[in-house]
CSV table of C-alpha atoms in Angstrom, one decimal:
chain,number,residue,atom,x,y,z
L,1,MET,CA,12.3,-16.6,10.9
L,2,ASN,CA,13.6,-17.5,7.4
L,3,TYR,CA,12.2,-16.3,4.1
L,4,LYS,CA,11.9,-17.9,0.7
L,5,SER,CA,10.8,-16.8,-2.7
L,6,THR,CA,7.3,-17.3,-4.0
L,7,ARG,CA,8.9,-19.1,-6.9
L,8,GLY,CA,11.1,-21.4,-4.8
L,9,GLY,CA,14.8,-21.3,-4.0
L,10,GLU,CA,17.1,-20.9,-1.0
L,11,LEU,CA,16.2,-19.6,2.4
L,12,GLN,CA,17.3,-16.2,3.6
L,13,SER,CA,17.0,-14.3,6.9
L,14,SER,CA,14.5,-11.6,7.5
L,15,THR,CA,17.3,-9.0,7.5
L,16,PHE,CA,18.6,-10.2,4.1
L,17,ALA,CA,15.1,-10.2,2.6
L,18,THR,CA,14.4,-6.6,4.0
L,19,LEU,CA,17.7,-5.3,2.7
L,20,HIS,CA,17.5,-6.7,-0.8
L,21,GLY,CA,13.8,-6.4,-1.4
L,22,LEU,CA,13.3,-8.7,-4.4
L,23,ALA,CA,14.3,-12.4,-4.4
L,24,ASN,CA,16.7,-13.8,-7.0
L,25,GLY,CA,14.8,-14.6,-10.2
L,26,GLY,CA,12.2,-11.9,-9.6
L,27,GLY,CA,10.1,-13.7,-7.0
L,28,LEU,CA,8.9,-12.1,-3.8
L,29,TYR,CA,10.0,-13.1,-0.3
L,30,ILE,CA,7.5,-14.8,1.9
L,31,PRO,CA,8.0,-16.5,5.3
L,32,GLU,CA,9.1,-20.1,5.1
L,33,LYS,CA,6.1,-20.7,7.4
L,34,LEU,CA,3.7,-18.2,8.7
L,35,PRO,CA,3.8,-17.7,12.5
L,36,ASP,CA,1.8,-20.4,14.3
L,37,VAL,CA,-0.3,-18.0,16.4
L,38,LYS,CA,-4.0,-17.3,16.9
L,39,LEU,CA,-4.4,-13.8,18.2
L,40,THR,CA,-7.4,-13.3,20.6
L,41,TYR,CA,-9.2,-10.2,21.7
L,42,ASP,CA,-8.4,-10.9,25.3
L,43,GLU,CA,-4.6,-10.7,24.7
L,44,LEU,CA,-4.9,-7.6,22.5
L,45,LYS,CA,-7.6,-5.4,24.1
L,46,GLY,CA,-5.3,-3.6,26.5
L,47,LEU,CA,-2.6,-2.8,24.0
L,48,SER,CA,-1.8,0.5,22.4
L,49,TYR,CA,-1.1,0.8,18.7
L,50,GLN,CA,2.6,0.8,19.5
L,51,GLU,CA,2.3,-2.3,21.7
L,52,LEU,CA,0.3,-4.1,19.0
L,53,SER,CA,3.0,-3.1,16.6
L,54,GLU,CA,5.7,-4.6,18.7
L,55,LYS,CA,3.8,-7.8,19.0
L,56,ILE,CA,3.3,-8.2,15.2
L,57,ILE,CA,6.7,-7.1,14.2
L,58,LYS,CA,8.4,-9.6,16.5
L,59,LEU,CA,6.5,-12.4,14.7
L,60,PHE,CA,8.1,-11.6,11.4
L,61,PHE,CA,11.5,-10.1,12.2
L,62,THR,CA,12.9,-12.5,14.8
L,63,GLU,CA,16.5,-11.3,14.4
L,64,PHE,CA,15.7,-8.0,16.1
L,65,SER,CA,15.8,-7.7,19.8
L,66,ASP,CA,12.7,-6.6,21.8
L,67,GLU,CA,14.5,-3.3,22.6
L,68,GLU,CA,15.4,-2.6,18.9
L,69,ILE,CA,11.8,-3.2,17.9
L,70,LYS,CA,10.4,-1.1,20.6
L,71,LYS,CA,12.7,1.8,19.7
L,72,ALA,CA,11.8,1.5,16.0
L,73,VAL,CA,8.0,1.4,16.7
L,74,ASN,CA,8.0,4.4,19.1
L,75,SER,CA,10.0,6.4,16.6
L,76,ALA,CA,7.6,5.5,13.8
L,77,TYR,CA,4.2,6.0,15.6
L,78,ASN,CA,4.0,9.0,17.8
L,79,ASN,CA,2.2,12.4,18.0
L,80,THR,CA,4.8,13.9,15.6
L,81,THR,CA,4.3,11.4,12.9
L,82,PHE,CA,0.5,10.9,13.3
L,83,ASN,CA,-2.2,13.4,14.2
L,84,ASN,CA,-4.5,10.9,15.9
L,85,GLU,CA,-3.5,9.2,19.1
L,86,ASN,CA,-5.1,6.0,17.9
L,87,ILE,CA,-3.0,6.1,14.8
L,88,VAL,CA,-5.8,4.3,12.9
L,89,PRO,CA,-9.1,5.3,14.3
L,90,VAL,CA,-12.3,3.6,13.2
L,91,TYR,CA,-15.3,5.8,12.2
L,92,LYS,CA,-18.7,4.1,12.4
L,93,LEU,CA,-20.9,5.3,9.6
L,94,ASN,CA,-23.9,3.2,10.5
L,95,GLU,CA,-24.8,-0.2,11.9
L,96,LYS,CA,-23.5,-1.9,8.8
L,97,VAL,CA,-20.4,0.0,7.8
L,98,SER,CA,-17.3,1.6,9.4
L,99,PHE,CA,-14.3,3.2,7.9
L,100,GLY,CA,-10.7,2.3,9.0
L,101,GLU,CA,-9.1,5.7,8.7
L,102,LEU,CA,-5.5,5.0,7.4
L,103,PHE,CA,-4.7,8.6,6.5
L,104,HIS,CA,-3.6,10.4,9.7
L,105,GLY,CA,0.1,10.3,9.0
L,106,ARG,CA,2.6,12.8,7.6
L,107,THR,CA,1.5,12.5,4.0
L,108,LEU,CA,-2.2,11.9,4.6
L,109,ALA,CA,-2.2,8.4,3.0
L,110,PHE,CA,-2.2,4.8,4.2
L,111,LYS,CA,1.4,4.3,3.0
L,112,ASP,CA,2.5,6.3,6.0
L,113,LEU,CA,1.6,3.4,8.3
L,114,ALA,CA,4.3,1.2,6.8
L,115,LEU,CA,6.8,3.8,5.5
L,116,SER,CA,7.1,5.4,9.0
L,117,LEU,CA,8.5,2.1,10.3
L,118,PHE,CA,10.2,0.7,7.3
L,119,PRO,CA,13.3,3.0,7.4
L,120,TYR,CA,14.1,1.8,10.9
L,121,LEU,CA,13.7,-1.9,9.9
L,122,LEU,CA,15.9,-1.3,6.8
L,123,LEU,CA,18.7,0.4,8.9
L,124,LEU,CA,18.6,-2.4,11.5
L,125,SER,CA,18.8,-5.0,8.7
L,126,LYS,CA,21.8,-3.2,7.1
L,127,GLU,CA,23.5,-3.2,10.5
L,128,LYS,CA,22.7,-6.9,11.1
L,129,GLN,CA,23.9,-7.8,7.7
L,130,LYS,CA,27.1,-5.8,8.2
L,131,GLU,CA,26.5,-4.1,4.9
L,132,ASP,CA,28.7,-1.1,4.2
L,133,LYS,CA,27.5,-0.2,0.8
L,134,LYS,CA,25.3,2.9,0.2
L,135,ILE,CA,21.7,1.9,-0.3
L,136,LEU,CA,19.8,3.2,-3.3
L,137,ILE,CA,16.1,2.8,-3.0
L,138,LEU,CA,14.2,2.8,-6.3
L,139,ALA,CA,10.4,3.2,-6.1
L,140,ALA,CA,7.6,3.5,-8.5
L,141,THR,CA,4.5,5.3,-7.3
L,142,SER,CA,0.9,5.6,-8.6
L,143,GLY,CA,0.4,8.5,-6.2
L,144,ASP,CA,0.9,7.9,-2.5
L,145,THR,CA,3.9,5.6,-2.0
L,146,GLY,CA,6.2,8.2,-3.5
L,147,LYS,CA,5.6,11.0,-1.0
L,148,ALA,CA,5.4,8.6,2.0
L,149,ALA,CA,8.7,7.0,1.0
L,150,LEU,CA,10.4,10.3,0.4
L,151,GLU,CA,9.2,11.6,3.8
L,152,GLY,CA,10.2,8.4,5.6
L,153,PHE,CA,13.8,8.3,4.1
L,154,LYS,CA,14.6,12.0,3.8
L,155,ASP,CA,18.1,12.8,5.2
L,156,VAL,CA,18.7,9.2,6.4
L,157,GLU,CA,22.4,8.7,6.3
L,158,GLY,CA,23.7,6.0,4.0
L,159,ILE,CA,20.4,5.8,2.0
L,160,ASN,CA,19.4,7.6,-1.2
L,161,ILE,CA,15.9,7.3,-2.8
L,162,VAL,CA,14.7,7.9,-6.3
L,163,VAL,CA,10.9,7.9,-7.0
L,164,PHE,CA,9.4,7.6,-10.4
L,165,TYR,CA,5.8,8.6,-11.1
L,166,PRO,CA,3.6,8.9,-14.2
L,167,LYS,CA,3.5,12.6,-15.2
L,168,ASN,CA,-0.2,12.6,-16.0
L,169,GLY,CA,-1.2,9.8,-13.7
L,170,VAL,CA,-1.3,11.3,-10.2
L,171,SER,CA,-3.5,14.0,-8.7
L,172,PRO,CA,-2.3,17.7,-8.6
L,173,MET,CA,-1.8,17.5,-4.8
L,174,GLN,CA,0.1,14.2,-5.0
L,175,GLU,CA,2.4,15.6,-7.6
L,176,GLU,CA,2.9,18.8,-5.6
L,177,GLN,CA,3.7,16.9,-2.4
L,178,MET,CA,6.4,15.0,-4.2
L,179,ARG,CA,7.9,18.0,-6.2
L,180,LYS,CA,8.2,20.0,-3.0
L,181,GLN,CA,9.9,17.3,-1.0
L,182,LEU,CA,12.7,18.3,1.3
L,183,GLY,CA,15.8,16.2,1.9
L,184,ASN,CA,19.4,16.0,0.6
L,185,ASN,CA,19.1,12.3,-0.4
L,186,VAL,CA,15.9,12.4,-2.4
L,187,GLU,CA,15.2,12.6,-6.1
L,188,ILE,CA,11.8,12.7,-7.9
L,189,VAL,CA,11.4,11.9,-11.6
L,190,ALA,CA,8.2,12.2,-13.7
L,191,ILE,CA,8.0,9.8,-16.6
L,192,ASN,CA,6.0,9.9,-19.9
L,193,GLY,CA,4.3,6.6,-19.2
L,194,ASN,CA,2.1,4.9,-16.6
L,195,PHE,CA,2.8,3.3,-13.2
L,196,ASP,CA,3.3,-0.2,-14.7
L,197,ASP,CA,6.0,1.2,-17.0
L,198,ALA,CA,7.9,2.6,-14.0
L,199,GLN,CA,7.4,-0.5,-11.9
L,200,SER,CA,8.4,-2.9,-14.6
L,201,ALA,CA,11.6,-0.9,-15.3
L,202,ILE,CA,12.6,-1.0,-11.7
L,203,LYS,CA,12.0,-4.7,-11.4
L,204,VAL,CA,14.3,-5.3,-14.4
L,205,ILE,CA,17.0,-3.2,-12.6
L,206,PHE,CA,16.5,-5.2,-9.4
L,207,SER,CA,16.8,-8.6,-11.2
L,208,SER,CA,19.6,-7.7,-13.6
L,209,GLU,CA,23.1,-9.0,-12.7
L,210,GLU,CA,24.6,-6.4,-15.0
L,211,PHE,CA,22.9,-3.6,-13.1
L,212,LYS,CA,24.0,-5.1,-9.7
L,213,LYS,CA,27.6,-5.3,-10.9
L,214,TYR,CA,27.4,-1.7,-12.2
L,215,ALA,CA,26.1,-0.5,-8.8
L,216,ASN,CA,28.6,-2.6,-6.9
L,217,ASN,CA,31.5,-0.8,-8.8
L,218,TYR,CA,30.3,2.4,-7.2
L,219,ASN,CA,29.8,0.7,-3.7
L,220,VAL,CA,26.0,0.9,-4.1
L,221,MET,CA,23.3,-1.7,-3.6
L,222,PHE,CA,19.6,-1.6,-4.5
L,223,SER,CA,16.6,-1.9,-2.3
L,224,SER,CA,12.9,-1.2,-2.6
L,225,ALA,CA,10.4,0.9,-0.8
L,226,ASN,CA,7.4,-0.6,-2.6
L,227,SER,CA,5.3,-3.2,-0.9
L,228,ILE,CA,7.3,-6.0,-2.6
L,229,ASN,CA,9.6,-5.5,0.4
L,230,ILE,CA,8.7,-7.4,3.5
L,231,GLY,CA,9.7,-4.4,5.6
L,232,ARG,CA,6.8,-2.5,3.9
L,233,LEU,CA,4.3,-5.4,3.9
L,234,PHE,CA,4.2,-6.7,7.4
L,235,PRO,CA,3.8,-3.3,9.2
L,236,GLN,CA,0.5,-3.1,7.3
L,237,VAL,CA,-0.8,-6.2,9.2
L,238,ILE,CA,-0.8,-4.1,12.4
L,239,TYR,CA,-3.7,-1.9,11.4
L,240,TYR,CA,-6.0,-4.8,10.6
L,241,VAL,CA,-5.3,-6.1,14.1
L,242,SER,CA,-6.0,-2.7,15.7
L,243,THR,CA,-9.1,-2.3,13.6
L,244,TYR,CA,-10.5,-5.5,15.0
L,245,VAL,CA,-9.7,-4.4,18.5
L,246,ASN,CA,-11.3,-1.0,18.0
L,247,LEU,CA,-14.5,-2.6,16.6
L,248,VAL,CA,-14.9,-4.7,19.7
L,249,LYS,CA,-14.0,-1.9,22.1
L,250,SER,CA,-16.7,0.3,20.5
L,251,GLU,CA,-19.2,-2.6,20.8
L,252,THR,CA,-19.7,-2.5,17.0
L,253,ILE,CA,-19.0,-6.2,17.0
L,254,LYS,CA,-18.5,-8.8,19.8
L,255,ALA,CA,-15.2,-10.5,20.5
L,256,ASN,CA,-14.5,-13.3,17.9
L,257,GLU,CA,-17.4,-12.0,15.7
L,258,GLU,CA,-16.5,-12.0,12.0
L,259,PHE,CA,-16.5,-8.8,9.9
L,260,ASN,CA,-16.0,-8.1,6.2
L,261,VAL,CA,-13.3,-5.9,4.7
L,262,VAL,CA,-13.5,-3.9,1.5
L,263,VAL,CA,-10.2,-2.5,0.3
L,264,PRO,CA,-9.5,-0.1,-2.6
L,265,THR,CA,-6.8,-2.2,-4.3
L,266,GLY,CA,-4.0,-1.4,-6.7
L,267,ASN,CA,-0.7,-3.1,-6.0
L,268,PHE,CA,-2.4,-5.6,-3.6
L,269,GLY,CA,-0.2,-5.0,-0.6
L,270,ASN,CA,-3.0,-3.5,1.6
L,271,ILE,CA,-5.5,-6.3,1.1
L,272,LEU,CA,-2.8,-8.9,1.4
L,273,ALA,CA,-1.8,-7.6,4.8
L,274,GLY,CA,-5.4,-8.1,5.9
L,275,PHE,CA,-5.3,-11.7,4.5
L,276,ILE,CA,-2.2,-12.3,6.6
L,277,ALA,CA,-3.9,-10.8,9.7
L,278,LYS,CA,-6.7,-13.4,9.2
L,279,LYS,CA,-4.1,-16.1,9.1
L,280,LEU,CA,-2.9,-14.9,12.5
L,281,GLY,CA,-6.4,-15.2,14.0
L,282,ILE,CA,-8.2,-11.9,13.2
L,283,PRO,CA,-11.8,-13.0,12.4
L,284,ILE,CA,-12.2,-11.4,8.9
L,285,ARG,CA,-15.0,-13.2,7.0
L,286,LYS,CA,-14.7,-11.9,3.4
L,287,PHE,CA,-12.2,-9.7,1.5
L,288,ILE,CA,-13.6,-7.5,-1.2
L,289,SER,CA,-11.0,-6.2,-3.7
L,290,ALA,CA,-12.4,-2.9,-5.0
L,291,SER,CA,-11.0,-1.7,-8.4
L,292,ASN,CA,-11.6,1.3,-10.6
L,293,LYS,CA,-12.0,1.1,-14.3
L,294,ASN,CA,-8.6,-0.7,-14.4
L,295,LYS,CA,-10.4,-3.7,-13.2
L,296,VAL,CA,-7.8,-6.5,-13.8
L,297,LEU,CA,-8.2,-7.8,-10.2
L,298,ALA,CA,-12.0,-7.6,-10.1
L,299,ASP,CA,-12.1,-9.6,-13.3
L,300,PHE,CA,-9.7,-12.2,-11.8
L,301,PHE,CA,-11.8,-12.8,-8.7
L,302,GLN,CA,-14.9,-13.1,-10.9
L,303,THR,CA,-13.5,-15.3,-13.7
L,304,GLY,CA,-10.2,-16.8,-12.6
L,305,THR,CA,-8.3,-15.0,-15.4
L,306,TYR,CA,-5.8,-12.2,-14.8
L,307,SER,CA,-5.1,-10.4,-18.0
L,308,LYS,CA,-3.1,-7.2,-18.4
L,309,ASN,CA,-3.7,-7.2,-22.1
L,310,ARG,CA,-6.1,-4.4,-22.0
L,311,ASP,CA,-6.5,-0.6,-22.3
L,312,PHE,CA,-5.0,1.4,-19.4
L,313,TYR,CA,-7.2,4.2,-18.0
L,314,ALA,CA,-6.3,7.3,-16.1
L,315,THR,CA,-9.1,7.7,-13.5
L,316,ASN,CA,-10.0,9.9,-10.6
L,317,SER,CA,-8.6,7.3,-8.2
L,318,PRO,CA,-5.0,7.4,-9.6
L,319,SER,CA,-3.3,5.3,-6.9
L,320,MET,CA,-5.3,2.3,-8.2
L,321,ASP,CA,-4.4,2.9,-11.9
L,322,ILE,CA,-2.4,-0.4,-12.1
L,323,LEU,CA,-2.6,-3.4,-14.4
L,324,LEU,CA,0.3,-5.5,-12.9
L,325,SER,CA,-0.2,-5.8,-9.1
L,326,SER,CA,3.1,-6.8,-7.6
L,327,ASN,CA,1.8,-8.4,-4.4
L,328,PHE,CA,-0.8,-10.5,-6.2
L,329,GLU,CA,2.0,-13.1,-6.7
L,330,ARG,CA,2.2,-13.5,-2.9
L,331,TYR,CA,-1.5,-14.0,-2.7
L,332,LEU,CA,-1.4,-16.6,-5.4
L,333,TYR,CA,1.3,-18.5,-3.4
L,334,TYR,CA,-1.1,-18.8,-0.5
L,335,ALA,CA,-4.3,-19.3,-2.6
L,336,LEU,CA,-2.6,-22.2,-4.4
L,337,ASN,CA,-1.6,-24.0,-1.2
L,338,GLU,CA,2.0,-22.6,-1.1
L,339,ASN,CA,2.8,-24.4,-4.4
L,340,SER,CA,5.9,-22.5,-5.7
L,341,GLU,CA,5.9,-24.6,-8.9
L,342,ARG,CA,2.4,-23.7,-9.8
L,343,VAL,CA,3.0,-20.0,-8.9
L,344,ASN,CA,6.1,-20.0,-11.1
L,345,GLU,CA,4.1,-21.5,-14.0
L,346,LEU,CA,1.3,-18.9,-13.7
L,347,ILE,CA,3.6,-15.9,-13.3
L,348,THR,CA,5.7,-17.0,-16.3
L,349,ASN,CA,2.5,-17.1,-18.3
L,350,LEU,CA,1.6,-13.6,-17.1
L,351,LEU,CA,5.0,-12.1,-17.8
L,352,SER,CA,5.4,-13.8,-21.2
L,353,GLY,CA,1.9,-13.6,-22.6
L,354,GLY,CA,0.2,-11.0,-20.3
L,355,GLU,CA,-2.3,-13.5,-18.9
L,356,LEU,CA,-2.7,-16.2,-16.3
L,357,SER,CA,-5.7,-18.4,-15.4
L,358,VAL,CA,-6.4,-20.6,-12.4
L,359,ASN,CA,-8.6,-23.7,-12.9
L,360,ASN,CA,-12.2,-23.9,-11.7
L,361,GLU,CA,-11.4,-25.7,-8.5
L,362,GLU,CA,-8.8,-23.1,-7.6
L,363,LEU,CA,-11.2,-20.3,-8.4
L,364,LYS,CA,-13.9,-21.9,-6.3
L,365,ASN,CA,-11.6,-22.0,-3.3
L,366,ILE,CA,-10.4,-18.4,-3.9
L,367,GLN,CA,-14.0,-17.1,-4.0
L,368,LYS,CA,-14.8,-18.5,-0.5
L,369,GLU,CA,-12.7,-15.7,0.9
L,370,PHE,CA,-12.2,-13.1,-1.9
L,371,TYR,CA,-14.4,-11.4,-4.4
L,372,GLY,CA,-13.7,-8.4,-6.7
L,373,GLU,CA,-15.9,-5.7,-8.2
L,374,PHE,CA,-15.2,-2.3,-9.7
L,375,ALA,CA,-16.7,1.2,-9.8
L,376,ASN,CA,-16.1,3.8,-12.6
L,377,ASP,CA,-15.4,7.5,-12.2
L,378,ALA,CA,-19.1,8.6,-12.2
L,379,GLU,CA,-20.0,6.0,-9.6
L,380,THR,CA,-17.1,7.1,-7.5
L,381,VAL,CA,-18.2,10.8,-7.5
L,382,ASN,CA,-21.8,9.7,-6.8
L,383,ALA,CA,-20.6,7.7,-3.8
L,384,ILE,CA,-18.7,10.8,-2.4
L,385,GLN,CA,-21.8,12.9,-2.9
L,386,ASN,CA,-24.3,10.5,-1.4
L,387,VAL,CA,-22.2,9.7,1.7
L,388,TYR,CA,-21.6,13.3,2.4
L,389,GLU,CA,-25.2,14.3,1.9
L,390,ASN,CA,-26.5,11.4,4.1
L,391,TYR,CA,-23.8,11.3,6.8
L,392,HIS,CA,-21.8,14.5,6.4
L,393,TYR,CA,-18.7,12.3,6.0
L,394,LEU,CA,-16.2,13.2,3.2
L,395,MET,CA,-14.4,10.3,1.4
L,396,ASP,CA,-11.5,10.5,-1.0
L,397,PRO,CA,-12.1,8.9,-4.4
L,398,HIS,CA,-10.2,5.6,-3.6
L,399,THR,CA,-12.3,5.1,-0.5
L,400,ALA,CA,-15.4,6.0,-2.6
L,401,VAL,CA,-14.5,3.2,-5.1
L,402,ALA,CA,-14.6,0.8,-2.2
L,403,TYR,CA,-17.9,2.2,-0.8
L,404,SER,CA,-19.5,2.1,-4.3
L,405,VAL,CA,-18.4,-1.5,-4.7
L,406,TYR,CA,-19.8,-2.4,-1.3
L,407,GLU,CA,-23.2,-0.9,-2.3
L,408,LYS,CA,-23.1,-3.0,-5.6
L,409,LEU,CA,-22.6,-6.4,-3.9
L,410,ASP,CA,-25.5,-8.7,-3.3
L,411,GLU,CA,-25.8,-11.4,-0.6
L,412,LYS,CA,-24.3,-14.0,-2.9
L,413,ASN,CA,-21.0,-12.2,-2.8
L,414,LEU,CA,-21.1,-10.5,0.6
L,415,ASP,CA,-23.1,-11.4,3.6
L,416,LYS,CA,-24.1,-7.9,4.9
L,417,ASN,CA,-25.5,-9.4,8.1
L,418,PHE,CA,-21.8,-9.1,9.2
L,419,HIS,CA,-20.4,-5.6,9.8
L,420,THR,CA,-18.2,-4.3,7.0
L,421,VAL,CA,-15.1,-2.1,7.3
L,422,ILE,CA,-14.0,-0.1,4.4
L,423,MET,CA,-10.3,0.7,4.5
L,424,SER,CA,-10.1,4.5,3.9
L,425,THR,CA,-6.7,5.0,2.2
L,426,ALA,CA,-6.3,8.8,1.8
L,427,HIS,CA,-7.4,12.1,3.0
L,428,PRO,CA,-10.0,13.6,0.6
L,429,PHE,CA,-8.1,16.9,0.3
L,430,LYS,CA,-5.4,15.1,-1.7
L,431,PHE,CA,-8.0,14.9,-4.6
L,432,PRO,CA,-9.6,18.3,-5.0
L,433,THR,CA,-11.1,17.8,-8.5
L,434,PRO,CA,-13.4,14.8,-7.8
L,435,ILE,CA,-14.3,16.2,-4.4
L,436,ALA,CA,-15.4,19.5,-6.1
L,437,LYS,CA,-17.4,17.6,-8.7
L,438,ALA,CA,-19.2,15.6,-5.9
L,439,LEU,CA,-20.0,18.8,-4.0
L,440,GLY,CA,-21.1,20.7,-7.0
L,441,LEU,CA,-18.2,23.2,-6.9
L,442,ASP,CA,-16.2,24.7,-9.8
L,443,GLU,CA,-13.7,21.9,-10.5
L,444,THR,CA,-11.7,24.1,-12.9
L,445,LYS,CA,-10.4,26.4,-10.1
L,446,GLU,CA,-6.8,26.2,-8.8
L,447,PRO,CA,-6.6,23.1,-6.5
L,448,TYR,CA,-5.9,25.1,-3.3
L,449,ALA,CA,-8.8,27.4,-4.1
L,450,ILE,CA,-11.1,24.4,-4.4
L,451,LEU,CA,-9.8,23.0,-1.1
L,452,ASP,CA,-10.4,26.4,0.7
L,453,GLU,CA,-14.0,26.2,-0.5
L,454,VAL,CA,-14.4,22.6,0.5
L,455,ALA,CA,-13.1,23.3,4.0
L,456,GLU,CA,-15.5,26.2,4.4
L,457,ILE,CA,-18.5,24.3,3.2
L,458,THR,CA,-17.9,21.0,4.9
L,459,GLY,CA,-16.1,22.1,8.1
L,460,VAL,CA,-13.3,19.6,7.3
L,461,LYS,CA,-10.2,21.2,8.6
L,462,PHE,CA,-7.5,22.0,6.0
L,463,PRO,CA,-4.7,19.5,6.9
L,464,GLU,CA,-1.6,21.1,8.5
L,465,LYS,CA,0.7,19.0,6.3
L,466,LEU,CA,-0.9,20.3,3.1
L,467,THR,CA,-0.6,23.8,4.4
L,468,GLU,CA,3.1,23.2,4.8
L,469,VAL,CA,3.3,22.0,1.2
L,470,ARG,CA,1.2,24.9,0.0
L,471,ASN,CA,3.8,27.3,1.4
L,472,SER,CA,6.8,25.5,0.1
L,473,GLU,CA,8.8,26.0,-3.2
L,474,ILE,CA,8.9,23.4,-5.9
L,475,ARG,CA,12.3,21.6,-5.9
L,476,PHE,CA,12.0,19.0,-8.7
L,477,SER,CA,10.8,19.1,-12.3
L,478,ASN,CA,12.6,16.2,-13.9
L,479,ILE,CA,10.6,14.6,-16.8
L,480,ILE,CA,12.0,11.6,-18.8
L,481,ASP,CA,10.7,9.1,-21.2
L,482,LYS,CA,9.8,5.7,-19.8
L,483,ALA,CA,12.5,4.1,-22.0
L,484,ASP,CA,15.2,6.2,-20.3
L,485,ILE,CA,14.6,5.1,-16.7
L,486,GLN,CA,17.5,2.6,-16.7
L,487,ASP,CA,19.9,5.2,-18.1
L,488,PHE,CA,18.8,7.7,-15.5
L,489,VAL,CA,19.5,5.3,-12.7
L,490,LYS,CA,23.0,4.5,-14.1
L,491,GLU,CA,23.8,8.3,-14.3
L,492,TYR,CA,22.4,8.8,-10.8
L,493,ILE,CA,24.6,6.0,-9.3
L,494,LYS,CA,27.7,7.4,-11.0
L,495,ASN,CA,27.1,10.8,-9.4
L,496,LEU,CA,26.2,9.6,-5.9
L,497,LYS,CA,28.5,11.1,-3.3
C-alpha cells in the first residue's frame, strides 16, 4: 500500500511514511486508497485480539510479511504488557451504555494500545528502508502519550526519544510517571507553555530543511511518536473492531447492528481510528466528539468553523487541553471527499489566520456522522460522582467528559435507541484530585494518600504499575521556556552518542 499527503504530493511506501512521520510540506500521510474490505462479524468472531491485530495491520502495512506482523503483534499484546486477557474489555453499564476500557496497558492509558506495537513497526520500517541513521523521536504530550511512548521505546537500540510536556498542564500522576521513567535513551522536558506550543515547535522541526540538514550532519533523522504517524494511528483501529466483536459476543447488540461511539477527544487520533474502522465495515452509526472547556472541536461540529483564536484553559481532563488537533487534518481530507486542494486551502487558513470554515453543504454532510459537544470541570466531576453512586463504576475525568456529553445530547444529535459505547481512555487513579472531589474526599492531600483512600472506599485495586512508580526515584527535572525547544533539540542531537 502506498501513502500520500493530505495536501497532495508524491506517493511513498508505508515503511517510508512510518519512518519519517510527517509528509513534506507539513501534511499527514494517508493511504492512497483505503483498503477495499467490508469486515463482518462472522469472519471476526473467533479471533483473539492478537489475531484481529494481524488482520488489521496487514491491510495498512503491506510491505511486512505475515511472520513479521505476527511477531510484532505478539510482542506488543501479551500478559506482560496488558493486565487483561481481552486487552480491551467492554464493560456494560446498562442497556444503553457500555465502556470500552482502553486503560489496561503498562501506563494505564489508551496510548498503550498503539505505542506497544509502534516501536516494532518503526524498527521494521527502518530495516526495510535500509536506514542506518540514529532515529530521534520527538513527541509532545498533553499527558498520556509521553509516558506510553517512553515506556514503548525505552532501551530500544538505535532510537532515542525526547518528550516535551506542559509543566502545569498534566496531572501530578502523569508528571510523576514521566519524571521517573527508566531507560538509557529517554529524555523528558517540561516547558513553560501549553501542549500546542510544544506540538507546534516539533512540527516546525520536522518540516525544516535546515533542521534536517543539521541532524543529518550528526547521522540522526527525526521521527514522531504522536498520532500524526501512521504507525501510531492504524493500531488504534484494532480496538474499535474488537469492541464491536465483544458487543455482539455479549449479546449487547446483534451482528450488523449499529452502535454509537462517544470519544473524549484531544488530538483527534482516537476518534479518527473509529472513523476508519467504520470505513472497513464496522457498523458505527454516529461519532460524538467530546471536548472539555477547550471546545474547539465541539464548536466545529456544531458550526462548521474551527477557530484556535481563543483562550486556552487548564482543566481537570488535561490530555484534552488542546486547541490545534493534529489528526483533524486527516479527518477533513475524508470529510471533504479526499480533495487535497480543498484541505490545503483550509489548513493554510487555519495556520495563517487561526481559523477555517467549511461551507453549509460540507457541514451538513459532516453532521450526518459526527457531532460535538463539551462538558466543563464541574459537569465532569458530577458525572464521576453520579456514575459511581448509581453503578459503583469509577471513571477518570476524560471518560467522564464523554459520559457527561452523552447525557447532554438529545435525539436530534444522537439516536439513543442504538447502544452507545464510551471509549474510556485512562485509569481513574491517574487523576487523584478530580476523583477526590467527586467522592467528597480531601483533595488537598498528597496524591498517593488520596489514592490509598479511594482504593479503600471504592474497592478499586491500586494499579501495580502505579505502585512501581510510587516506589521509584525521580530521574528528570528539566524545565525550559517554550521558545527554547529548538535550541534544546539541537544541543541534544550534538551530544547524542
